[in-house]
Tab-separated table of C-alpha atoms and ligand atoms in Angstrom:
chain	number	residue	atom	x	y	z
A	266	MET	CA	-11.736	-5.808	32.887
A	267	ALA	CA	-7.966	-5.546	32.472
A	268	GLU	CA	-6.047	-2.438	33.414
A	269	ARG	CA	-5.836	0.410	30.924
A	270	GLN	CA	-3.181	-0.214	28.279
A	271	ARG	CA	-1.545	1.948	25.677
A	272	VAL	CA	-1.614	0.058	22.322
A	273	HIS	CA	0.418	1.593	19.533
A	274	ARG	CA	-0.134	1.119	15.827
A	275	TYR	CA	3.561	0.924	15.024
A	276	ASN	CA	6.634	-0.446	16.711
A	277	TYR	CA	9.468	0.318	14.330
A	278	PRO	CA	12.342	-0.802	16.612
A	279	ALA	CA	10.883	-4.348	16.583
A	280	GLN	CA	11.540	-4.576	12.835
A	281	PHE	CA	15.311	-5.042	12.832
A	282	PRO	CA	16.361	-8.687	12.978
A	283	ASP	CA	20.034	-7.671	13.346
A	284	ILE	CA	20.515	-3.993	14.154
A	285	ASP	CA	24.235	-4.408	14.898
A	286	GLY	CA	24.896	-6.078	11.561
A	287	LEU	CA	22.961	-3.308	9.856
A	288	LEU	CA	24.922	-0.560	11.588
A	289	GLU	CA	28.154	-2.299	10.667
A	290	SER	CA	27.129	-2.359	6.988
A	291	PHE	CA	26.128	1.337	7.251
A	292	ARG	CA	29.566	2.133	8.623
A	293	GLU	CA	31.244	0.422	5.731
A	294	VAL	CA	29.120	2.200	3.109
A	295	LEU	CA	29.356	5.593	4.815
A	296	LEU	CA	33.139	5.443	4.884
A	297	ASP	CA	33.359	4.049	1.353
A	298	GLY	CA	31.019	6.612	-0.226
A	299	ARG	CA	28.905	4.368	-2.471
A	300	TYR	CA	25.661	6.106	-1.535
A	301	ILE	CA	23.640	5.703	-4.738
A	302	LEU	CA	23.351	3.209	-7.633
A	303	SER	CA	25.602	0.840	-5.709
A	304	PRO	CA	26.056	-2.953	-5.644
A	305	GLU	CA	23.911	-2.916	-2.475
A	306	VAL	CA	21.023	-1.374	-4.425
A	307	ASP	CA	21.538	-3.943	-7.219
A	308	ALA	CA	21.474	-6.724	-4.631
A	309	PHE	CA	18.218	-5.522	-3.105
A	310	GLU	CA	16.661	-5.144	-6.563
A	311	SER	CA	17.566	-8.762	-7.364
A	312	ALA	CA	16.223	-9.966	-4.024
A	313	LEU	CA	12.956	-8.089	-4.550
A	314	ALA	CA	12.560	-9.448	-8.084
A	315	ASP	CA	13.171	-12.974	-6.724
A	316	PHE	CA	10.646	-12.447	-3.952
A	317	VAL	CA	7.939	-11.113	-6.289
A	318	GLY	CA	8.788	-13.484	-9.128
A	319	THR	CA	9.626	-10.971	-11.846
A	320	ASN	CA	12.656	-10.635	-14.089
A	321	HIS	CA	13.369	-7.065	-13.037
A	322	ALA	CA	13.060	-4.662	-10.120
A	323	VAL	CA	14.073	-1.001	-10.187
A	324	GLY	CA	14.590	0.954	-6.963
A	325	VAL	CA	13.249	4.518	-6.817
A	326	ASN	CA	12.833	6.999	-3.998
A	327	SER	CA	9.144	6.519	-3.166
A	328	GLY	CA	5.972	4.667	-4.028
A	329	THR	CA	4.550	7.832	-5.524
A	330	ASP	CA	7.519	8.111	-7.891
A	331	ALA	CA	7.175	4.414	-8.703
A	332	VAL	CA	3.739	5.093	-10.201
A	333	ILE	CA	4.733	8.369	-11.896
A	334	LEU	CA	7.858	6.900	-13.518
A	335	THR	CA	5.965	3.790	-14.604
A	336	LEU	CA	3.276	5.832	-16.354
A	337	GLN	CA	5.893	7.977	-18.088
A	338	ALA	CA	8.024	4.975	-19.043
A	339	LEU	CA	4.952	3.322	-20.596
A	340	GLY	CA	4.352	6.458	-22.647
A	341	VAL	CA	1.227	7.664	-20.870
A	342	SER	CA	1.018	11.317	-21.826
A	343	PRO	CA	-1.206	14.422	-21.914
A	344	GLY	CA	-4.756	13.673	-23.005
A	345	ASP	CA	-4.596	10.045	-21.897
A	346	GLU	CA	-6.824	8.623	-19.181
A	347	VAL	CA	-5.803	6.281	-16.382
A	348	ILE	CA	-8.566	4.450	-14.545
A	349	THR	CA	-8.047	4.007	-10.832
A	350	VAL	CA	-10.087	3.771	-7.643
A	351	THR	CA	-11.272	6.541	-5.352
A	352	ASN	CA	-10.670	4.832	-2.024
A	353	SER	CA	-6.914	4.702	-1.858
A	354	PHE	CA	-4.025	6.766	-0.719
A	355	HIS	CA	-4.183	9.764	-3.074
A	356	ALA	CA	-0.757	9.126	-4.667
A	357	THR	CA	-2.294	6.601	-7.078
A	358	ALA	CA	-4.533	9.293	-8.559
A	359	LEU	CA	-1.868	11.991	-8.342
A	360	ALA	CA	0.565	10.101	-10.569
A	361	PRO	CA	-1.441	10.375	-13.830
A	362	VAL	CA	-1.782	14.131	-13.238
A	363	ARG	CA	2.010	14.429	-12.961
A	364	VAL	CA	2.449	13.041	-16.484
A	365	GLY	CA	-0.341	15.250	-17.817
A	366	ALA	CA	-2.945	12.476	-17.981
A	367	VAL	CA	-6.374	12.400	-16.351
A	368	PRO	CA	-7.191	10.027	-13.483
A	369	VAL	CA	-10.636	8.498	-13.970
A	370	LEU	CA	-11.932	7.405	-10.581
A	371	VAL	CA	-14.243	4.439	-10.093
A	372	ASP	CA	-15.977	3.165	-6.982
A	373	CYS	CA	-15.197	0.123	-4.848
A	374	ASP	CA	-17.316	-2.754	-3.614
A	375	LEU	CA	-18.534	-2.437	-0.022
A	376	ASP	CA	-17.529	-5.958	1.003
A	377	THR	CA	-14.048	-6.218	-0.541
A	378	MET	CA	-13.411	-2.441	-0.266
A	379	LEU	CA	-11.543	-2.873	-3.594
A	380	MET	CA	-12.001	-1.483	-7.102
A	381	ASN	CA	-15.173	-2.731	-8.814
A	382	PRO	CA	-14.150	-4.422	-12.120
A	383	ALA	CA	-17.496	-3.767	-13.843
A	384	GLN	CA	-17.068	-0.046	-13.228
A	385	VAL	CA	-13.575	-0.187	-14.686
A	386	GLU	CA	-14.962	-1.739	-17.853
A	387	ALA	CA	-17.691	0.935	-18.028
A	388	ALA	CA	-15.116	3.713	-17.597
A	389	VAL	CA	-12.955	2.695	-20.591
A	390	THR	CA	-12.953	5.267	-23.422
A	391	SER	CA	-10.894	5.748	-26.577
A	392	ARG	CA	-8.459	7.833	-24.469
A	393	THR	CA	-7.873	5.182	-21.784
A	394	ARG	CA	-4.255	3.986	-21.747
A	395	ALA	CA	-3.933	2.221	-18.413
A	396	VAL	CA	-5.727	0.795	-15.403
A	397	ALA	CA	-4.030	1.248	-12.022
A	398	VAL	CA	-5.388	-1.228	-9.475
A	399	VAL	CA	-4.690	-0.817	-5.763
A	400	HIS	CA	-4.301	-3.881	-3.548
A	401	LEU	CA	-5.741	-1.872	-0.691
A	402	PHE	CA	-5.115	-2.515	3.006
A	403	GLY	CA	-3.105	-5.621	2.028
A	404	GLN	CA	-5.862	-7.428	0.153
A	405	ALA	CA	-5.148	-8.500	-3.425
A	406	VAL	CA	-7.570	-7.391	-6.112
A	407	ASP	CA	-9.004	-10.296	-8.141
A	408	MET	CA	-6.779	-9.727	-11.176
A	409	ALA	CA	-8.226	-12.219	-13.687
A	410	PRO	CA	-11.136	-10.084	-14.963
A	411	LEU	CA	-8.949	-6.975	-15.128
A	412	LEU	CA	-6.172	-8.794	-16.981
A	413	GLU	CA	-8.729	-10.051	-19.477
A	414	LEU	CA	-10.218	-6.562	-19.875
A	415	CYS	CA	-6.828	-4.886	-20.331
A	416	ARG	CA	-5.708	-7.465	-22.920
A	417	ARG	CA	-8.980	-7.149	-24.822
A	418	ARG	CA	-8.877	-3.337	-24.859
A	419	GLY	CA	-5.103	-2.945	-25.296
A	420	LEU	CA	-4.532	-1.202	-21.955
A	421	PHE	CA	-1.578	-1.273	-19.603
A	422	LEU	CA	-2.312	-2.844	-16.234
A	423	ILE	CA	-0.428	-1.334	-13.298
A	424	GLU	CA	-0.555	-2.726	-9.774
A	425	ASP	CA	-0.154	-0.392	-6.814
A	426	CYS	CA	1.357	-2.876	-4.363
A	427	ALA	CA	2.351	-0.326	-1.707
A	428	GLN	CA	0.215	-2.052	0.945
A	429	ALA	CA	0.349	-5.654	-0.190
A	430	ILE	CA	3.805	-7.227	-0.404
A	431	GLY	CA	3.363	-11.013	-0.323
A	432	ALA	CA	-0.355	-11.029	-1.164
A	433	VAL	CA	-1.535	-13.463	-3.823
A	434	SER	CA	-4.234	-13.221	-6.513
A	435	GLY	CA	-5.126	-16.343	-8.474
A	436	GLY	CA	-2.037	-18.117	-7.116
A	437	GLN	CA	0.332	-15.371	-8.245
A	438	LEU	CA	2.077	-12.769	-6.109
A	439	VAL	CA	0.926	-9.199	-6.584
A	440	GLY	CA	3.408	-7.106	-8.509
A	441	SER	CA	4.063	-9.937	-10.978
A	442	ILE	CA	0.649	-10.041	-12.665
A	443	GLY	CA	0.205	-6.735	-14.499
A	444	ASP	CA	2.685	-4.870	-16.709
A	445	ALA	CA	4.282	-3.321	-13.626
A	446	GLY	CA	4.057	-3.534	-9.840
A	447	CYS	CA	4.670	-0.304	-7.936
A	448	TRP	CA	6.041	-0.527	-4.405
A	449	SER	CA	6.419	1.847	-1.496
A	450	PHE	CA	8.765	1.171	1.387
A	451	ALA	CA	7.640	4.146	3.464
A	452	PRO	CA	8.035	3.502	7.213
A	453	SER	CA	4.466	2.274	7.836
A	454	LYS	CA	4.402	-0.368	5.064
A	455	ASN	CA	4.739	-4.120	5.609
A	456	LEU	CA	8.268	-3.862	4.204
A	457	ALA	CA	9.664	-0.546	5.382
A	458	ALA	CA	12.786	1.507	4.824
A	459	ALA	CA	14.126	3.884	7.460
A	460	GLY	CA	12.679	6.778	5.486
A	461	ASP	CA	11.419	6.861	1.897
A	462	GLY	CA	11.927	4.207	-0.728
A	463	GLY	CA	10.087	2.569	-3.583
A	464	ALA	CA	10.487	0.202	-6.505
A	465	ILE	CA	8.904	-1.102	-9.688
A	466	THR	CA	8.787	-4.802	-10.576
A	467	THR	CA	8.241	-5.971	-14.149
A	468	ASN	CA	8.949	-8.723	-16.645
A	469	ASP	CA	9.298	-6.190	-19.460
A	470	ARG	CA	12.940	-5.580	-20.333
A	471	GLU	CA	12.257	-2.381	-22.229
A	472	LEU	CA	10.200	-0.967	-19.360
A	473	ASP	CA	13.021	-1.855	-16.971
A	474	ALA	CA	15.552	-0.001	-19.142
A	475	ASN	CA	13.275	3.034	-19.498
A	476	LEU	CA	12.755	3.182	-15.745
A	477	ARG	CA	16.489	2.963	-15.034
A	478	ARG	CA	17.061	5.902	-17.365
A	479	LEU	CA	14.157	7.962	-15.985
A	480	ARG	CA	15.160	7.576	-12.328
A	481	HIS	CA	18.666	8.827	-13.119
A	482	PHE	CA	17.956	12.182	-14.862
A	483	GLY	CA	17.021	10.369	-18.058
A	484	GLN	CA	20.663	9.847	-18.826
A	485	GLU	CA	22.241	6.913	-20.597
A	486	GLY	CA	25.656	7.682	-19.150
A	487	GLN	CA	27.320	10.771	-17.770
A	488	ASN	CA	26.505	13.856	-19.905
A	489	ASP	CA	24.343	11.789	-22.231
A	490	HIS	CA	20.785	13.032	-21.677
A	491	ARG	CA	18.350	11.275	-24.007
A	492	VAL	CA	15.082	12.045	-22.240
A	493	LEU	CA	13.856	14.356	-19.480
A	494	GLY	CA	13.990	12.269	-16.362
A	495	TYR	CA	13.871	12.582	-12.618
A	496	ASN	CA	16.218	12.312	-9.709
A	497	SER	CA	14.536	9.345	-8.045
A	498	ARG	CA	16.882	6.670	-6.818
A	499	LEU	CA	16.839	4.286	-3.910
A	500	ASP	CA	19.750	5.089	-1.581
A	501	THR	CA	22.273	2.460	-0.560
A	502	LEU	CA	21.456	2.872	3.134
A	503	GLN	CA	17.760	2.241	2.485
A	504	ALA	CA	18.603	-0.751	0.291
A	505	LEU	CA	20.588	-2.229	3.201
A	506	VAL	CA	17.638	-1.807	5.567
A	507	LEU	CA	15.272	-3.377	3.039
A	508	GLN	CA	17.655	-6.220	2.215
A	509	GLN	CA	17.833	-7.176	5.883
A	510	LYS	CA	14.056	-7.011	6.389
A	511	LEU	CA	12.887	-8.696	3.166
A	512	PRO	CA	13.484	-12.285	4.390
A	513	MET	CA	11.260	-11.504	7.405
A	514	VAL	CA	8.253	-10.383	5.374
A	515	ARG	CA	6.607	-13.794	5.007
A	516	ARG	CA	6.776	-14.442	8.727
A	517	TRP	CA	5.590	-10.921	9.556
A	518	ASN	CA	2.670	-11.330	7.174
A	519	ARG	CA	1.711	-14.639	8.816
A	520	GLU	CA	1.747	-12.878	12.182
A	521	ARG	CA	-0.497	-10.146	10.786
A	522	VAL	CA	-2.896	-12.766	9.404
A	523	ALA	CA	-3.008	-14.551	12.793
A	524	ILE	CA	-3.927	-11.285	14.540
A	525	ALA	CA	-6.609	-10.573	11.927
A	526	GLU	CA	-8.082	-14.032	12.529
A	527	LEU	CA	-8.166	-13.334	16.257
A	528	TYR	CA	-10.028	-10.074	15.656
A	529	ARG	CA	-12.528	-11.732	13.326
A	530	LYS	CA	-13.206	-14.529	15.801
A	531	ARG	CA	-13.378	-12.422	18.936
A	532	LEU	CA	-15.591	-9.739	17.363
A	533	SER	CA	-17.839	-11.971	15.235
A	534	HIS	CA	-20.820	-11.638	17.611
A	535	LEU	CA	-20.839	-7.836	17.293
A	536	PRO	CA	-22.499	-5.667	14.605
A	537	ILE	CA	-19.177	-5.113	12.819
A	538	THR	CA	-18.194	-6.094	9.279
A	539	PHE	CA	-14.728	-6.697	7.920
A	540	GLN	CA	-12.950	-6.590	4.559
A	541	GLU	CA	-14.175	-9.724	2.779
A	542	GLY	CA	-13.475	-11.644	-0.395
A	543	ALA	CA	-9.842	-12.661	-0.010
A	544	ALA	CA	-8.945	-16.182	-1.068
A	545	GLU	CA	-6.224	-18.059	0.852
A	546	GLY	CA	-3.085	-15.872	0.861
A	547	GLY	CA	-4.981	-12.985	-0.647
A	548	HIS	CA	-4.639	-10.679	2.353
A	549	VAL	CA	-1.496	-9.587	4.199
A	550	TYR	CA	-3.304	-7.159	6.520
A	551	HIS	CA	-1.327	-3.982	6.113
A	552	LEU	CA	-4.392	-2.540	7.860
A	553	PHE	CA	-7.272	-4.240	9.636
A	554	GLN	CA	-10.534	-2.530	8.771
A	555	ALA	CA	-13.605	-2.710	10.984
A	556	ARG	CA	-16.831	-1.233	9.652
A	557	VAL	CA	-19.514	0.138	11.987
A	558	PRO	CA	-22.176	2.803	11.404
A	559	SER	CA	-21.287	4.453	14.749
A	560	ARG	CA	-17.636	4.692	13.704
A	561	ASP	CA	-16.834	8.086	15.218
A	562	ASP	CA	-18.163	7.077	18.639
A	563	LEU	CA	-16.244	3.790	18.546
A	564	LEU	CA	-13.090	5.632	17.525
A	565	GLU	CA	-13.428	8.014	20.445
A	566	HIS	CA	-14.119	5.142	22.836
A	567	LEU	CA	-11.017	3.231	21.675
A	568	ARG	CA	-8.830	6.326	21.833
A	569	SER	CA	-10.031	7.087	25.354
A	570	ARG	CA	-8.922	3.593	26.328
A	571	GLY	CA	-5.452	4.095	24.876
A	572	VAL	CA	-5.999	2.153	21.634
A	573	ASP	CA	-4.286	3.793	18.671
A	574	ALA	CA	-7.128	3.273	16.167
A	575	ILE	CA	-7.268	5.522	13.080
A	576	VAL	CA	-9.350	6.172	9.980
A	577	ARG	CA	-7.917	5.318	6.552
A	578	TYR	CA	-9.180	7.188	4.553
A	579	PRO	CA	-11.700	9.700	5.946
A	580	VAL	CA	-12.174	11.583	2.635
A	581	PRO	CA	-12.147	9.636	-0.645
A	582	ILE	CA	-9.950	11.031	-3.406
A	583	HIS	CA	-12.849	12.300	-5.544
A	584	LEU	CA	-13.943	14.633	-2.717
A	585	GLN	CA	-10.467	16.012	-1.952
A	586	PRO	CA	-9.970	19.698	-2.837
A	587	ALA	CA	-6.789	18.819	-4.743
A	588	PHE	CA	-8.876	16.824	-7.235
A	589	GLU	CA	-11.617	19.424	-7.601
A	590	SER	CA	-10.858	19.765	-11.321
A	591	LEU	CA	-12.228	16.247	-11.885
A	592	GLY	CA	-15.643	17.749	-11.158
A	593	HIS	CA	-16.954	15.216	-8.669
A	594	LYS	CA	-19.543	15.869	-5.986
A	595	LYS	CA	-20.774	14.020	-2.920
A	596	GLY	CA	-22.820	11.000	-3.921
A	597	ASP	CA	-20.885	10.250	-7.136
A	598	LEU	CA	-19.044	7.209	-5.758
A	599	PRO	CA	-21.274	6.205	-2.847
A	600	ASN	CA	-19.589	3.010	-1.662
A	601	ALA	CA	-16.255	4.717	-1.075
A	602	GLU	CA	-18.055	7.564	0.664
A	603	GLN	CA	-19.867	5.130	2.939
A	604	LEU	CA	-16.618	3.335	3.816
A	605	ALA	CA	-14.999	6.699	4.540
A	606	ASP	CA	-17.759	7.299	7.115
A	607	GLU	CA	-17.963	3.813	8.604
A	608	THR	CA	-14.511	2.228	8.779
A	609	LEU	CA	-11.660	2.430	11.222
A	610	CYS	CA	-8.395	0.513	11.526
A	611	LEU	CA	-7.718	-1.566	14.616
A	612	PRO	CA	-3.991	-1.743	15.399
A	613	ILE	CA	-2.215	-4.554	13.570
A	614	ARG	CA	1.506	-5.210	13.500
A	615	PRO	CA	3.516	-8.421	13.545
A	616	ASP	CA	4.721	-8.057	17.133
A	617	LEU	CA	1.370	-7.028	18.639
A	618	PRO	CA	1.082	-9.159	21.803
A	619	ALA	CA	-1.945	-11.423	22.240
A	620	ASP	CA	-2.911	-9.627	25.444
A	621	SER	CA	-3.033	-6.326	23.538
A	622	VAL	CA	-5.325	-7.895	20.938
A	623	ALA	CA	-7.507	-9.172	23.803
A	624	TYR	CA	-7.514	-5.715	25.384
A	625	ILE	CA	-8.566	-4.120	22.086
A	626	CYS	CA	-11.350	-6.691	21.640
A	627	ASP	CA	-12.530	-6.084	25.233
A	628	SER	CA	-12.545	-2.374	24.475
A	629	VAL	CA	-14.648	-2.861	21.334
A	630	GLU	CA	-17.049	-5.098	23.288
A	631	SER	CA	-17.376	-2.588	26.085
A	632	PHE	CA	-18.317	0.059	23.525
A	633	PHE	CA	-21.246	-2.021	22.336
A	634	SER	CA	-22.387	-3.050	25.827
A	635	GLU	CA	-22.262	0.576	27.025
A	636	HIS	CA	-24.112	1.681	23.887
A	637	ARG	CA	-26.816	-0.898	24.420
A	638	ARG	CA	-27.280	0.306	27.995
A	639	ALA	CA	-27.350	3.929	26.899
A	640	GLY	CA	-29.798	3.170	24.089
B	179	PLP	C1	2.011	4.568	0.604
B	179	PLP	C2	1.240	4.466	-0.636
B	179	PLP	C3	1.650	5.118	-1.815
B	179	PLP	C4	2.755	6.104	-1.870
B	179	PLP	O1	3.967	5.657	-1.426
B	179	PLP	P1	5.072	6.706	-0.925
B	179	PLP	O2	6.287	5.861	-0.779
B	179	PLP	O3	4.591	7.246	0.390
B	179	PLP	O4	5.210	7.756	-1.943
B	179	PLP	C5	0.943	4.879	-2.965
B	179	PLP	N1	-0.136	4.078	-2.976
B	179	PLP	C6	-0.580	3.471	-1.865
B	179	PLP	C7	-1.780	2.589	-1.947
B	179	PLP	C8	0.084	3.655	-0.645
B	179	PLP	O5	-0.372	3.059	0.452
């Protein structure tokens, strides 16, 4: 077997197509002073809207704020319920709480690892105002049944696209299907700022105007405060980073998909399952999930061989202490709990060399051959 390698999950320096050009544009902005709400931010918003295929995009300072501001801008308020899924990053469920609403958590399917549409339908009550889907790990949720449900029941449909830029559902890019797409550009995402950043995409002109007001203290103009807003704007410097990286996203996603295909092929003879159900273009592999009952042992084995594997997410939202007030207990949402126990992420990033992928696959194989001998 090959020599021990160190395989990292991230390689941020590899993500700058033209670092010198970027630094030059930083220099210009730094000396000019247009740090917020600048033409550079406008330009990135237009580029993002073009990419996603919406009429509008509004930059904010994080993905979490993108969801919070969207809910508030849509008028979701105390007493309302927002249905979302328990296996996600917890920001999706936190956002309703921040506007005084109640997150109603549903389970996922074991094979797709995504929100189960039948459970969403069953969770709708007279207080439900919105459904927040999460295109988790880079795989698009099948939006057609949820769109139909939300239209029929008069609910807003929000897409958490933080992990899925470029993914497609029913031939349409995520973030352009529901009432709003919420984006995070945190450093680990497929499109990443050099720090925090986020955005909302929408075709709704009124929503766009409300969001622009909310992100800027709720003001219409200086000293004209119509509503209670936030200070949540995308900085010029982050917009410049994102503007330079956005044209690379399609290629980077293709590279992620190619690595995922390698993993699936090389590991297909082993007792491992993967995230299934994506149609062509439906997965951009923000994370590559491998599911094995002996997850903790495999994780330790990979770590000991220098492979930077991790667990996303080891505790589903409904079992987190912060959400205790929702009154859930172990066993309530069993599929998410099982995935929390049985999945780990193998490193995936656009520039991951083929020999590193081979090394990781060898390492996974050696785990199973050693296990078989031990057993
Ligand atoms: C990253 C992420 C968020 C939050 O984004 P931030 O920019 O870190 O606030 C929300 N939802 C999902 C699914 C995420 O992965």
